[in-house]
Coordinates of C-alpha atoms and ligand atoms in Angstrom, one line a residue:
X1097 CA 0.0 0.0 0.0
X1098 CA 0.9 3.5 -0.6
X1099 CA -0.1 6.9 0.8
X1100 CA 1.9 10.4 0.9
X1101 CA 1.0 11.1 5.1
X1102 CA 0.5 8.5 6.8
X1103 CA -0.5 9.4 10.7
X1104 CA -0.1 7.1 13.7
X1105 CA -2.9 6.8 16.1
X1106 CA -6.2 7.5 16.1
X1107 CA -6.8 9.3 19.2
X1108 CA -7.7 12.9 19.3
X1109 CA -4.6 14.6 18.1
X1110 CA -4.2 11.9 15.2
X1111 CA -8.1 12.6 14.0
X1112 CA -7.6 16.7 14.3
X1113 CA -5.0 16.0 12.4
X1114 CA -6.6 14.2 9.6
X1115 CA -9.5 16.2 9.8
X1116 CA -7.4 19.0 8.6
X1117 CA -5.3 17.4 5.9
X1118 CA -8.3 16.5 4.6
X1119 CA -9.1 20.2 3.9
X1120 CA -6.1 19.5 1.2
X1121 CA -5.3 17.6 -1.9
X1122 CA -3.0 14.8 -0.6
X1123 CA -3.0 11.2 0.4
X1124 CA -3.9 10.6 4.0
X1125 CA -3.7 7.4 5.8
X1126 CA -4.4 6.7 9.4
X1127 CA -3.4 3.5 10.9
X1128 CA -4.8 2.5 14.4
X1129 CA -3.9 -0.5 16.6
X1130 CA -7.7 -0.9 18.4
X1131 CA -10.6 -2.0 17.1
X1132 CA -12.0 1.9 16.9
X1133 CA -11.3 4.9 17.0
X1134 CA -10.0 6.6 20.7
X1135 CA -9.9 3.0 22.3
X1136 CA -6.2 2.9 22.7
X1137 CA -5.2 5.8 25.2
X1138 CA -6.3 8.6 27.2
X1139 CA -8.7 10.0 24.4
X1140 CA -11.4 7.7 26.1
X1141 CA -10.8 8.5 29.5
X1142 CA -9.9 12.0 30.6
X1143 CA -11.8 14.8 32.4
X1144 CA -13.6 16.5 29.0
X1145 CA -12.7 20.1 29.6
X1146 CA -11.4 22.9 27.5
X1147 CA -9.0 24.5 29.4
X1148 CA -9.1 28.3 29.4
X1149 CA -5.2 27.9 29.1
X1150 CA -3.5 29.9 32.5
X1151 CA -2.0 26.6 34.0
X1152 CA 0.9 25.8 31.2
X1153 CA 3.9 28.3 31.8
X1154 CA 4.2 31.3 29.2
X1155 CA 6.2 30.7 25.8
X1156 CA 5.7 26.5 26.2
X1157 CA 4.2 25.0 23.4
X1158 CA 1.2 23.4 25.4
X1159 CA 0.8 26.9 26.6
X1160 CA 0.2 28.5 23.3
X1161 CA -1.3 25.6 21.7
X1162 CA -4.1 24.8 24.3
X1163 CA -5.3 28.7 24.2
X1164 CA -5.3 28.3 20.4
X1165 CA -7.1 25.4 20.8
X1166 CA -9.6 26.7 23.0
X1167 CA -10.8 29.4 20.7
X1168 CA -11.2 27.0 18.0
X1169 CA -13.4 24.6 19.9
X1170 CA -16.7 26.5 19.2
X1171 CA -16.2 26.2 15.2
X1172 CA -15.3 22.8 15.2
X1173 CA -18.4 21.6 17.6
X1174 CA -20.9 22.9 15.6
X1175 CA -19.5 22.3 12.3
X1176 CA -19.1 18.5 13.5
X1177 CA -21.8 18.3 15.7
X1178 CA -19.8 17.8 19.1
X1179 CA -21.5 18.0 22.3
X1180 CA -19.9 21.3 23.8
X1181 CA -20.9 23.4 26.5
X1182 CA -18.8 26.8 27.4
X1183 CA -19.6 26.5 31.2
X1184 CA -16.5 28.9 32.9
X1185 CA -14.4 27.3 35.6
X1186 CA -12.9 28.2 39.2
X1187 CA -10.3 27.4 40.8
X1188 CA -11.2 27.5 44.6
X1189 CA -8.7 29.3 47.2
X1190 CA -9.2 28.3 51.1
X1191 CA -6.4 30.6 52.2
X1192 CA -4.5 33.6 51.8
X1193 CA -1.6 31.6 50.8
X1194 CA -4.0 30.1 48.5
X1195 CA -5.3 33.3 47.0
X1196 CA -1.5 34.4 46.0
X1197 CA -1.3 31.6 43.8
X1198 CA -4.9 32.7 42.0
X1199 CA -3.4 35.7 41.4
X1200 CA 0.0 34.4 40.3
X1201 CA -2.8 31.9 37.9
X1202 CA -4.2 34.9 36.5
X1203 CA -1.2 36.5 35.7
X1204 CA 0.1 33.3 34.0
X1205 CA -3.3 33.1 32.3
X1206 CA -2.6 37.0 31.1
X1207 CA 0.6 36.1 29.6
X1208 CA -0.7 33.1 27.6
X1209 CA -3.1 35.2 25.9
X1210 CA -6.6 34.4 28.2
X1211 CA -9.1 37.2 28.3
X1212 CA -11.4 37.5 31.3
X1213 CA -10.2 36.2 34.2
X1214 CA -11.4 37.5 37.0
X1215 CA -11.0 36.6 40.9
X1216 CA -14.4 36.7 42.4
X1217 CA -14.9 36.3 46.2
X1218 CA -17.8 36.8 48.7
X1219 CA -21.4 36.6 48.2
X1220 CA -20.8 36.5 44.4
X1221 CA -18.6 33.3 44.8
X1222 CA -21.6 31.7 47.0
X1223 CA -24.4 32.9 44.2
X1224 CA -21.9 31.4 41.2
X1225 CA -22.0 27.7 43.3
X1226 CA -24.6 27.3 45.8
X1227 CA -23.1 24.1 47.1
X1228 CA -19.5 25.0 47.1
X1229 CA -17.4 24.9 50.6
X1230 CA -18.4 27.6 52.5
X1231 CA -14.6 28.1 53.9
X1232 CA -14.0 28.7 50.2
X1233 CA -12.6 31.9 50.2
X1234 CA -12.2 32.8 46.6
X1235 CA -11.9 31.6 42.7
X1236 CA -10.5 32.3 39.8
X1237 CA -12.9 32.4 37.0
X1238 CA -12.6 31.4 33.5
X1239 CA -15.5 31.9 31.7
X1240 CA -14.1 30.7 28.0
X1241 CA -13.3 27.1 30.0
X1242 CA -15.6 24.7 28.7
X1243 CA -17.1 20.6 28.7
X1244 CA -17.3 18.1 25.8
X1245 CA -17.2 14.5 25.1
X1246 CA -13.5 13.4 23.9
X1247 CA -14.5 10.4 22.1
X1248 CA -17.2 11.8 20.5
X1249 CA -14.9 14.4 19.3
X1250 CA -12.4 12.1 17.8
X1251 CA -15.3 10.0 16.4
X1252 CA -16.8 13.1 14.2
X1253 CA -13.5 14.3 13.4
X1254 CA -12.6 10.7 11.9
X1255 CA -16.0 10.2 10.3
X1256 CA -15.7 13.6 8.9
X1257 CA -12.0 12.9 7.3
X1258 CA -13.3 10.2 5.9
X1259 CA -16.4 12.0 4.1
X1260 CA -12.6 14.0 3.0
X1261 CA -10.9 11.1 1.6
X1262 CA -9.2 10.0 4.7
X1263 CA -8.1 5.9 4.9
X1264 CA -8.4 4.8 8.4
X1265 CA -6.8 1.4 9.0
X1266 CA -8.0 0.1 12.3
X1267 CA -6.7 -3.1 14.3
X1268 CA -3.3 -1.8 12.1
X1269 CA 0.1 -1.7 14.8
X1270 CA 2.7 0.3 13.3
X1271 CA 5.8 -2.1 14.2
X1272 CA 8.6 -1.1 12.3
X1273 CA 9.7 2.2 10.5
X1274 CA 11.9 1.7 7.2
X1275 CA 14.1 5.0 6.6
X1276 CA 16.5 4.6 3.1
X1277 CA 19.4 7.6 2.7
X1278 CA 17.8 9.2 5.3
X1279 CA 14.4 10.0 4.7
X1280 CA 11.4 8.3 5.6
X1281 CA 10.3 5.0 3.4
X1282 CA 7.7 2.9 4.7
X1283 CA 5.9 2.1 7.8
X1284 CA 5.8 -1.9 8.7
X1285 CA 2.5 -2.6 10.3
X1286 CA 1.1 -6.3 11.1
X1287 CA -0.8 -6.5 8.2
X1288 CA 1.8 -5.8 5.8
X1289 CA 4.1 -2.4 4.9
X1290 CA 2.9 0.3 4.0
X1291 CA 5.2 3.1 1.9
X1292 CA 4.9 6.7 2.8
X1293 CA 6.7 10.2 1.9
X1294 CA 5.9 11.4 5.5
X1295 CA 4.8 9.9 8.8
X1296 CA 3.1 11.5 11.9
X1297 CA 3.8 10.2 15.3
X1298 CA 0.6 10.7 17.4
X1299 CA 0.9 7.4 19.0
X1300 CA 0.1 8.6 22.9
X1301 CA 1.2 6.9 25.3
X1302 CA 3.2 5.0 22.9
X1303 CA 4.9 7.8 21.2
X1304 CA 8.4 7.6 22.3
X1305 CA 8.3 3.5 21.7
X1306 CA 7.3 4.6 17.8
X1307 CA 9.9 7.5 17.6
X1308 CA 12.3 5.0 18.4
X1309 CA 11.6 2.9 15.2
X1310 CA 12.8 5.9 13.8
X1311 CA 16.1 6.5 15.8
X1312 CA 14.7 9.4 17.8
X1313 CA 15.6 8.4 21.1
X1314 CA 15.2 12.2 23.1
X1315 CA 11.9 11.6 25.5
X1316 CA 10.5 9.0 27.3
X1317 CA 6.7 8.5 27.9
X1318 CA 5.3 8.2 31.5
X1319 CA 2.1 6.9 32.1
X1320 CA 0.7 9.3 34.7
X1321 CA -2.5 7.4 35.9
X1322 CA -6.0 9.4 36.9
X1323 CA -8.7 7.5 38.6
X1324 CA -12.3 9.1 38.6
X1325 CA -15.9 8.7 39.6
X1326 CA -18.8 9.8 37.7
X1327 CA -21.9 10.5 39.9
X1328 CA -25.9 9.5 38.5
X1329 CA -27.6 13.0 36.7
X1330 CA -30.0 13.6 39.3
X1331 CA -26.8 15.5 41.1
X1332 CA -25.9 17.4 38.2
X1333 CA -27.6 20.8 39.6
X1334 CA -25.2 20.7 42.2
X1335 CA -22.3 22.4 40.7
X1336 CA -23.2 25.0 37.8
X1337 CA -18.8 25.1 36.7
X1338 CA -15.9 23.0 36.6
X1339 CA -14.4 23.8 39.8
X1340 CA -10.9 23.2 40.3
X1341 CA -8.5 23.3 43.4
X1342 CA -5.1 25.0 43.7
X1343 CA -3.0 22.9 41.2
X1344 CA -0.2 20.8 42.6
X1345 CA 3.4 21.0 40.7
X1346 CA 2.2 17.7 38.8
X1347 CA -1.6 18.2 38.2
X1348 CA -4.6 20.6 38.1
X1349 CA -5.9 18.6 41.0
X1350 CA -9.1 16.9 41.4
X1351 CA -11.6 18.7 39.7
X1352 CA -15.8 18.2 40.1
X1353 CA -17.3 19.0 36.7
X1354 CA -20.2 19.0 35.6
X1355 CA -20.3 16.8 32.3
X1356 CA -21.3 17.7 28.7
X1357 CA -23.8 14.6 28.9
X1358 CA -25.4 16.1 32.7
X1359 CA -23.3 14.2 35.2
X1360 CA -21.2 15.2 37.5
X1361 CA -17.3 13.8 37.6
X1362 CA -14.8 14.0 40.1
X1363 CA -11.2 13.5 39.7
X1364 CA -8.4 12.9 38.4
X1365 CA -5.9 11.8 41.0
X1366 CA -1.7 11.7 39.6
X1367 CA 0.8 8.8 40.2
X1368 CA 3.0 8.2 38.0
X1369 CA 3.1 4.0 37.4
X1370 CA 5.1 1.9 35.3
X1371 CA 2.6 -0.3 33.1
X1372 CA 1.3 2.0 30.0
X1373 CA -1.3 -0.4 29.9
X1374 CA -2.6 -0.4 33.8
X1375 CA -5.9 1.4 33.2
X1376 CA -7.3 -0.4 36.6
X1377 CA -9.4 1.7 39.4
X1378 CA -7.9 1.1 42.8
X1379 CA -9.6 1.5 46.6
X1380 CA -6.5 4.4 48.0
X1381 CA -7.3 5.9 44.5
X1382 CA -11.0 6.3 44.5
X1383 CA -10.8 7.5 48.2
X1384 CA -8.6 10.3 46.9
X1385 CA -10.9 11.8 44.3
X1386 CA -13.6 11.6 46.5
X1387 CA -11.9 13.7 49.6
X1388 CA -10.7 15.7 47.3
X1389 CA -14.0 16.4 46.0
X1390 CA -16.0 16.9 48.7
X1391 CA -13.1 19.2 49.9
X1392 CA -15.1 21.3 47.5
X1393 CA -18.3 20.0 47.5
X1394 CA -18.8 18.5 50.7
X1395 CA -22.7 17.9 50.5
X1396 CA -20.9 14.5 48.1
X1397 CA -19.7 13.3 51.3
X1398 CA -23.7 11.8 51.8
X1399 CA -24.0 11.0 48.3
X1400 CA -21.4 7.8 47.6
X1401 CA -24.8 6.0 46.4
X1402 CA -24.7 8.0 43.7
X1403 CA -21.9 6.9 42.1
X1404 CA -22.8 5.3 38.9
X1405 CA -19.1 4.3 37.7
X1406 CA -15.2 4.8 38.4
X1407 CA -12.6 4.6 35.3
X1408 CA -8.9 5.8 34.5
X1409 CA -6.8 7.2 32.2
X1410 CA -3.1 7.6 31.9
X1411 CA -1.7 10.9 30.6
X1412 CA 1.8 10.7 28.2
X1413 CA 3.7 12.5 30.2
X1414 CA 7.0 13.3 28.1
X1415 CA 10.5 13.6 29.8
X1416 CA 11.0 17.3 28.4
X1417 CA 7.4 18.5 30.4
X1418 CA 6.2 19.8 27.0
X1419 CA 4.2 18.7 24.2
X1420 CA 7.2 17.6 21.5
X1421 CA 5.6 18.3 17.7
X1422 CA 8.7 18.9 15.8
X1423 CA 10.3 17.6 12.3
X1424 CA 14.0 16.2 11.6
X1425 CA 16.6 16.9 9.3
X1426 CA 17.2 13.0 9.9
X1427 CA 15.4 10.9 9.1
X1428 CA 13.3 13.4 6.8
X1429 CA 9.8 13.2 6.5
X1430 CA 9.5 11.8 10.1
X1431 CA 7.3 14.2 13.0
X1432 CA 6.4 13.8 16.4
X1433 CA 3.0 14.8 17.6
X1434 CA 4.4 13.1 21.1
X1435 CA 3.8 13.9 24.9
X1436 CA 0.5 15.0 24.1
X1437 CA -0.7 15.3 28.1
X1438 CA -2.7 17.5 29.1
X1439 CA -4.1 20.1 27.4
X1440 CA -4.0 17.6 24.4
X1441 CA -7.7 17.5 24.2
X1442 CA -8.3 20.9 24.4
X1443 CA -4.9 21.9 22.1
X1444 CA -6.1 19.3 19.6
X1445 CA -7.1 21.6 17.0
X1446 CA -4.2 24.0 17.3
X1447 CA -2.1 21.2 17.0
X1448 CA -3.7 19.8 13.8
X1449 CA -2.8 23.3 12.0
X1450 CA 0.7 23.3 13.4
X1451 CA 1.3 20.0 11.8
X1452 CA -0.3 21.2 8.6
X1453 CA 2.7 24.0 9.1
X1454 CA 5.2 22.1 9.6
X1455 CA 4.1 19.7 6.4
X1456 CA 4.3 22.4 4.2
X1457 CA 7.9 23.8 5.8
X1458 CA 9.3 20.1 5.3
X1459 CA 8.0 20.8 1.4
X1460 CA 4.6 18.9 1.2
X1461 CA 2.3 20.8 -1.3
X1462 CA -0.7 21.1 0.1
X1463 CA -3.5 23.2 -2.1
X1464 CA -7.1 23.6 -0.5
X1465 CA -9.7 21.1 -1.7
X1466 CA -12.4 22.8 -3.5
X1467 CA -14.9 20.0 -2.7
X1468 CA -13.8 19.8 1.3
X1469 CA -17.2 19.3 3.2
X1470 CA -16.9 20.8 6.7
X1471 CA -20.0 19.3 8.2
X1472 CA -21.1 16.4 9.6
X1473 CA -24.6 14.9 10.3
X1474 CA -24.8 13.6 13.8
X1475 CA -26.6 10.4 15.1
X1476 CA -30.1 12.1 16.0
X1477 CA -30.9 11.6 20.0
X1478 CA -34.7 12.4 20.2
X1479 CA -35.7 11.0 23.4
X1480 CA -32.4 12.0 25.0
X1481 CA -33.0 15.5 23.5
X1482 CA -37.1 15.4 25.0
X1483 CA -37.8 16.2 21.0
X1484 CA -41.1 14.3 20.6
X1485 CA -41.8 15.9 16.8
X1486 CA -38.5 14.1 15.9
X1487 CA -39.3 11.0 18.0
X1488 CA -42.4 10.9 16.1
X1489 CA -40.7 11.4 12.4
X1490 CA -38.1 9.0 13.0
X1491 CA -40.5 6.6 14.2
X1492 CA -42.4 7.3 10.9
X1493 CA -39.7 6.3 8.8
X1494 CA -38.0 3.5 10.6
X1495 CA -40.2 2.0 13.4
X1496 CA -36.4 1.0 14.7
X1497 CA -36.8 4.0 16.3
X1498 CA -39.8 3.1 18.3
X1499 CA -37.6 0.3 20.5
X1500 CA -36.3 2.2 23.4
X1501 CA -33.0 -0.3 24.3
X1502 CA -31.6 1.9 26.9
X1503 CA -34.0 2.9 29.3
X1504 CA -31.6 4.8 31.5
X1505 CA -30.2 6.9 28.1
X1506 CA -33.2 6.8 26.7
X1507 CA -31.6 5.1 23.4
X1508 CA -33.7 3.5 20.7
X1509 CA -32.4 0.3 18.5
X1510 CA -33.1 2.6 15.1
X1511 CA -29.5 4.6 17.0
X1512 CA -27.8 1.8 17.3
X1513 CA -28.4 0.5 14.0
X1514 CA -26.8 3.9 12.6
X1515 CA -23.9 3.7 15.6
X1516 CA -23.2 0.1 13.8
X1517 CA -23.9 1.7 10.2
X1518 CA -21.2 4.5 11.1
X1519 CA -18.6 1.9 12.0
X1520 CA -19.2 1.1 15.6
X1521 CA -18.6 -2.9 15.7
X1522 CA -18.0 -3.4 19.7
X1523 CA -20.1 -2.9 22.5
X1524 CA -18.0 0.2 23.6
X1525 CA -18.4 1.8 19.9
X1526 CA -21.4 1.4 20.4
X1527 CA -22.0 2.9 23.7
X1528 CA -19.3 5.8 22.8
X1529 CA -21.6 6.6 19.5
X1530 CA -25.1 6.6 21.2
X1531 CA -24.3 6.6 25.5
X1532 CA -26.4 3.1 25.3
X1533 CA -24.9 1.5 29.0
X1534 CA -23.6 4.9 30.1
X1535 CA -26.8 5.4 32.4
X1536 CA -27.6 4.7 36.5
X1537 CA -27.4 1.0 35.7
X1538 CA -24.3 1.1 33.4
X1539 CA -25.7 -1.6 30.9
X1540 CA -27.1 -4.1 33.5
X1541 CA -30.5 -3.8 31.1
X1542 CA -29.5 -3.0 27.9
X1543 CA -25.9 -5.1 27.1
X1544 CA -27.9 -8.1 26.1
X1545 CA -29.7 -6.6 23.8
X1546 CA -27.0 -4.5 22.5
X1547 CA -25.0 -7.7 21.8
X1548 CA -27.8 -9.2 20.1
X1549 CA -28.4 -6.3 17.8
X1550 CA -24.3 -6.5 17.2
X1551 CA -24.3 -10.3 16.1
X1552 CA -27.2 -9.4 13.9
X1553 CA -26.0 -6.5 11.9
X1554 CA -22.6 -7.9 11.6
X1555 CA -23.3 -11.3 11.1
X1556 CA -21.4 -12.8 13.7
X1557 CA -22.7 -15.4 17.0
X1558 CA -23.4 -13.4 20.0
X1559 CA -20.2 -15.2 21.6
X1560 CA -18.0 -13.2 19.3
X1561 CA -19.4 -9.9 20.3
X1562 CA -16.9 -8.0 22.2
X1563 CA -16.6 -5.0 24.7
X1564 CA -13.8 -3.3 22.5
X1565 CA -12.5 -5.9 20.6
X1566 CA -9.1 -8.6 20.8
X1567 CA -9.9 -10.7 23.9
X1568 CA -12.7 -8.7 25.8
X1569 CA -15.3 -11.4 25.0
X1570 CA -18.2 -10.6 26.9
X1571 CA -20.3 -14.2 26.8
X1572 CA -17.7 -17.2 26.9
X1573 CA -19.9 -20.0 25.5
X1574 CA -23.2 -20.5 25.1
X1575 CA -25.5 -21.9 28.9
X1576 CA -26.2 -25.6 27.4
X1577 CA -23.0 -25.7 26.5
X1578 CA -22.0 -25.3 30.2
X1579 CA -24.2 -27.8 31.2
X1580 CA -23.2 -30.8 28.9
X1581 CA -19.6 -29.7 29.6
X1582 CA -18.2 -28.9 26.2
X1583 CA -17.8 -25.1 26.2
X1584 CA -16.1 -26.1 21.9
X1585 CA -19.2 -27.5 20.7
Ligands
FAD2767 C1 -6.6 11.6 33.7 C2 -6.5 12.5 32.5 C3 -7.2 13.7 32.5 C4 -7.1 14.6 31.4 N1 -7.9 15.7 31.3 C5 -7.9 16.5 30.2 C6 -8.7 17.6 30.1 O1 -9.7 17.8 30.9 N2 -8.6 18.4 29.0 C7 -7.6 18.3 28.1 O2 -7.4 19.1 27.3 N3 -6.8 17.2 28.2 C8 -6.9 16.3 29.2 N4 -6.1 15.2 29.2 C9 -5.1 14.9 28.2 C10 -5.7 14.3 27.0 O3 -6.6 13.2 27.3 C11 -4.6 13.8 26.1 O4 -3.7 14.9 25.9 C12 -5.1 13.3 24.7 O5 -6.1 12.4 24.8 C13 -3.9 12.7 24.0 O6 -4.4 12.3 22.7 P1 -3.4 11.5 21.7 O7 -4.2 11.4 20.5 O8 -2.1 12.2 21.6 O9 -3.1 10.1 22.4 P2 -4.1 8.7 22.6 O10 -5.4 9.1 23.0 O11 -3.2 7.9 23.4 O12 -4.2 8.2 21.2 C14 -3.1 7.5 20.6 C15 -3.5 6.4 19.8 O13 -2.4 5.8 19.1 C16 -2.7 4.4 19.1 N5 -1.4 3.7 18.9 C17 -0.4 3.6 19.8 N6 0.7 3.0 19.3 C18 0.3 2.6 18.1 C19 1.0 1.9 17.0 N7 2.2 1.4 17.2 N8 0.3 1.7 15.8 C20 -1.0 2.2 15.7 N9 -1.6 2.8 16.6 C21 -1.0 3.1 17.8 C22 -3.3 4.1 20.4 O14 -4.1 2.8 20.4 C23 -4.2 5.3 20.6 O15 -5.5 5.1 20.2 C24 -6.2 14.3 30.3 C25 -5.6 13.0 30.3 C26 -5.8 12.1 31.4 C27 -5.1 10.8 31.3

């Protein structure tokens, strides 16, 4: 196979970036090692908020780029049809100590470009967030901070790159990197090689393990692990912003936000671990999120049974503490889109158009496509959005529609059918594309019938339905099989 750019992971820097090479005439491939898209890294599991940008120190790269990135986020939402909500956030000050560093925040926050930050204290504080400590004794506020969904981000931009002319190669492992004279050649991959003028590293986590196929042995990749919890929607009216406490030297802290889909989520916590692949919850961990949430929120201290789920993620956090998106004389054609922590989500789109950049420095001629559609249709929600009139015209022309399959999402089988129709072949594309087994009883209804649907529609037995593909089986054998003892019949 052949293709002129040919980008490594499909997380959300790897999708904003062939999103917008497909605004161009060229030949873009994206290869991914999961089943789908954003099931590999952090892309799936992260807090969802668009940073205002005064954390990252002035003149860093994440610093400019995640400012960047925020401004972009309202264009790109509605032209792809992401959920995004600009709800402000505030970082919460108990002390005087504490109040220096707000200050020392905003002044950061100046310097990076961020317009209206304001500190806010007394009775305006208590009006902004009802519920908040009432020992709080001031916040920063950022009203251009904002929530989304990160995998339904990286979904749209990938479906909408491919409307562009995008190939997307999924269950594709980049394994090997083939560099002749000094420029780039080919890309081995475990279903064959394929041969490239350019390759972009956006492998996550994985990043510096990739750059090494290349010879580029300057970072390392540490998997910085956040555990969360993600409370039921009937406490969502609890907290009106993303609040935030002072930041620590290695994170923003533990954060309760409300979410773009109407929970509310607390964490993350930080520790650095050793296994890039260790995504598990722990006891110490989940008791950390919630003290540090109800540090902020302390009416959550009587609400632990309304904890609907707990999940992690691990940040790639690179050696040099900055994002590293850069090209070499040696081998040529090769860039890193590596140590993408966080802001990535939020920076995503300022990063796409700095690779674009860099592209066209390293000679890649890139003229605009006069086709280039910038929309996408999204899959249509009309129970979750109470639209009855929409409801009732779906219903009218596919009575699919009229099957609600999760009760607790309110999600009908005509939205899984197009979920499965856009690409979604797992049970987790499937809840990623429509929130079916996001709800209070976190699939306990609906999985069944979700897996059925699956095995239908792809024309595969139930047993081979999985959660997100490889081994994550979710029904070993068949019950009379049990019983009669032979699970291979
Ligand atoms: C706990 C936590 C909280 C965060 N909160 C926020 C936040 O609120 N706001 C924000 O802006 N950012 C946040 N971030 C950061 C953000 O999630 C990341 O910066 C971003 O998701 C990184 O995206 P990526 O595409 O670079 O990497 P990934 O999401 O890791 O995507 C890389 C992809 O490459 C694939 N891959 C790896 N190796 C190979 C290979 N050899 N061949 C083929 N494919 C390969 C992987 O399977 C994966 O899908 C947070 C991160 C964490 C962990």
């Amino acid at each position: 196979m052949k293709t002129t750019v040919l980008i490594i992971g499909g997380g959300i820097a790897g999708t904003a970036i062939a999103r917008e090479l497909s605004k161009y005439d060229v030949d873009v491939t994206l290869v991914e090692k999961e089943k789908d898209i954003a099931f590999g890294g952090p892309t799936k599991a992260n807090t969802a908020i668009i940073h205002a940008g005064y954390d990252d120190k002035p003149g860093t790269t994440a610093a400019k780029l995640c400012r960047r990135g925020n401004a972009k986020w309202g264009r790109l939402s509605s032209e792809l049809s992401i959920p995004f909500r600009r709800i402000g956030s505030l970082v919460i000050a108990f002390n005087d100590d504490e109040i220096s560093v707000l200050y020392e925040l905003m002044k950061r926050g100046e310097a990076n470009g961020v317009q209206d930050l304001r500190i806010i204290m007394g009775r305006e504080l208590f009006e902004m967030e009802p519920n908040l400590n009432r020992k709080a004794a001031a916040g920063l506020y950022a009203p251009s901070a904002g929530v989304t969904s990160p995998y339904e981000a990286a979904i749209a931009l990938a479906e909408n790159a491919r409307m562009n002319g995008v190939s997307f190669l999924l269950e594709t492992e980049a394994t090997g990197i083939i560099i002749k004279n000094g420029k780039v050649k080919a890309v081995q991959t475990n279903r064959g090689t394929i041969h490239t003028r350019y390759i972009i590293n956006a492998a996550g986590l994985f990043a510096d393990e990739v750059s090494a196929m290349a010879g580029i042995e300057e970072f390392k990749i540490t998997p910085r692990k956040g555990e969360y919890v993600i409370y039921d929607k009937n406490l969502r009216s609890l907290v009106n912003h993303i609040l935030f406490p002072i930041p620590s030297p290695i994170s923003k802290g533990i954060t309760v936000t409300p979410t773009v889909d109407g929970n509310l989520i607390a964490g993350p916590t930080a520790h650095d671990i050793e296994d890039k692949r260790d995504a598990s919850t722990t006891f110490e961990g989940i008791e950390e999120v919630l003290r540090g949430a109800c540090k902020l929120v302390p009416c959550l201290s009587a609400r632990r049974d309304a904890i609907i789920s707990s999940f992690s993620g691990l940040r790639p956090q690179p050696s040099t503490g900055d994002f590293i998106i850069k090209s070499y004389e040696e081998p040529y054609g090769f860039i890193n889109v590596s140590g993408i922590k966080s802001p990535g989500l939020t920076s995503a789109p300022a990063i796409a158009e700095m690779v674009v950049e860099i592209l066209r420095a390293e000679g890649l001629r890139l003229e605009m496509k006069s086709d280039f559609k910038p929309y996408r249709r999204p899959i249509e929600h009309p129970f979750r959005d109470f639209n009855p009139a929409k409801a009732e015209a779906l219903i009218d022309q596919d009575r699919s529609y009229g099957h609600v399959v999760c009760r607790c999402e309110h999600v009908s089988e005509g939205e899984i059918l197009e979920a499965i129709r856009r690409g979604a072949t797992t049970l987790d594309g499937v809840k990623y594309r429509t929130r079916a087994g996001m709800g209070r009883c976190q699939g306990g209804f609906c999985t069944p019938h979700i897996i059925k649907i699956l095995a239908r529609e792809l024309g595969i037995p139930v047993e081979d339905v999985t959660k997100k593909g490889g081994d994550s089986k979710v029904l070993l054998y068949r019950a009379k099989h049990l019983l009669i003892g032979d699970e291979k019949e």
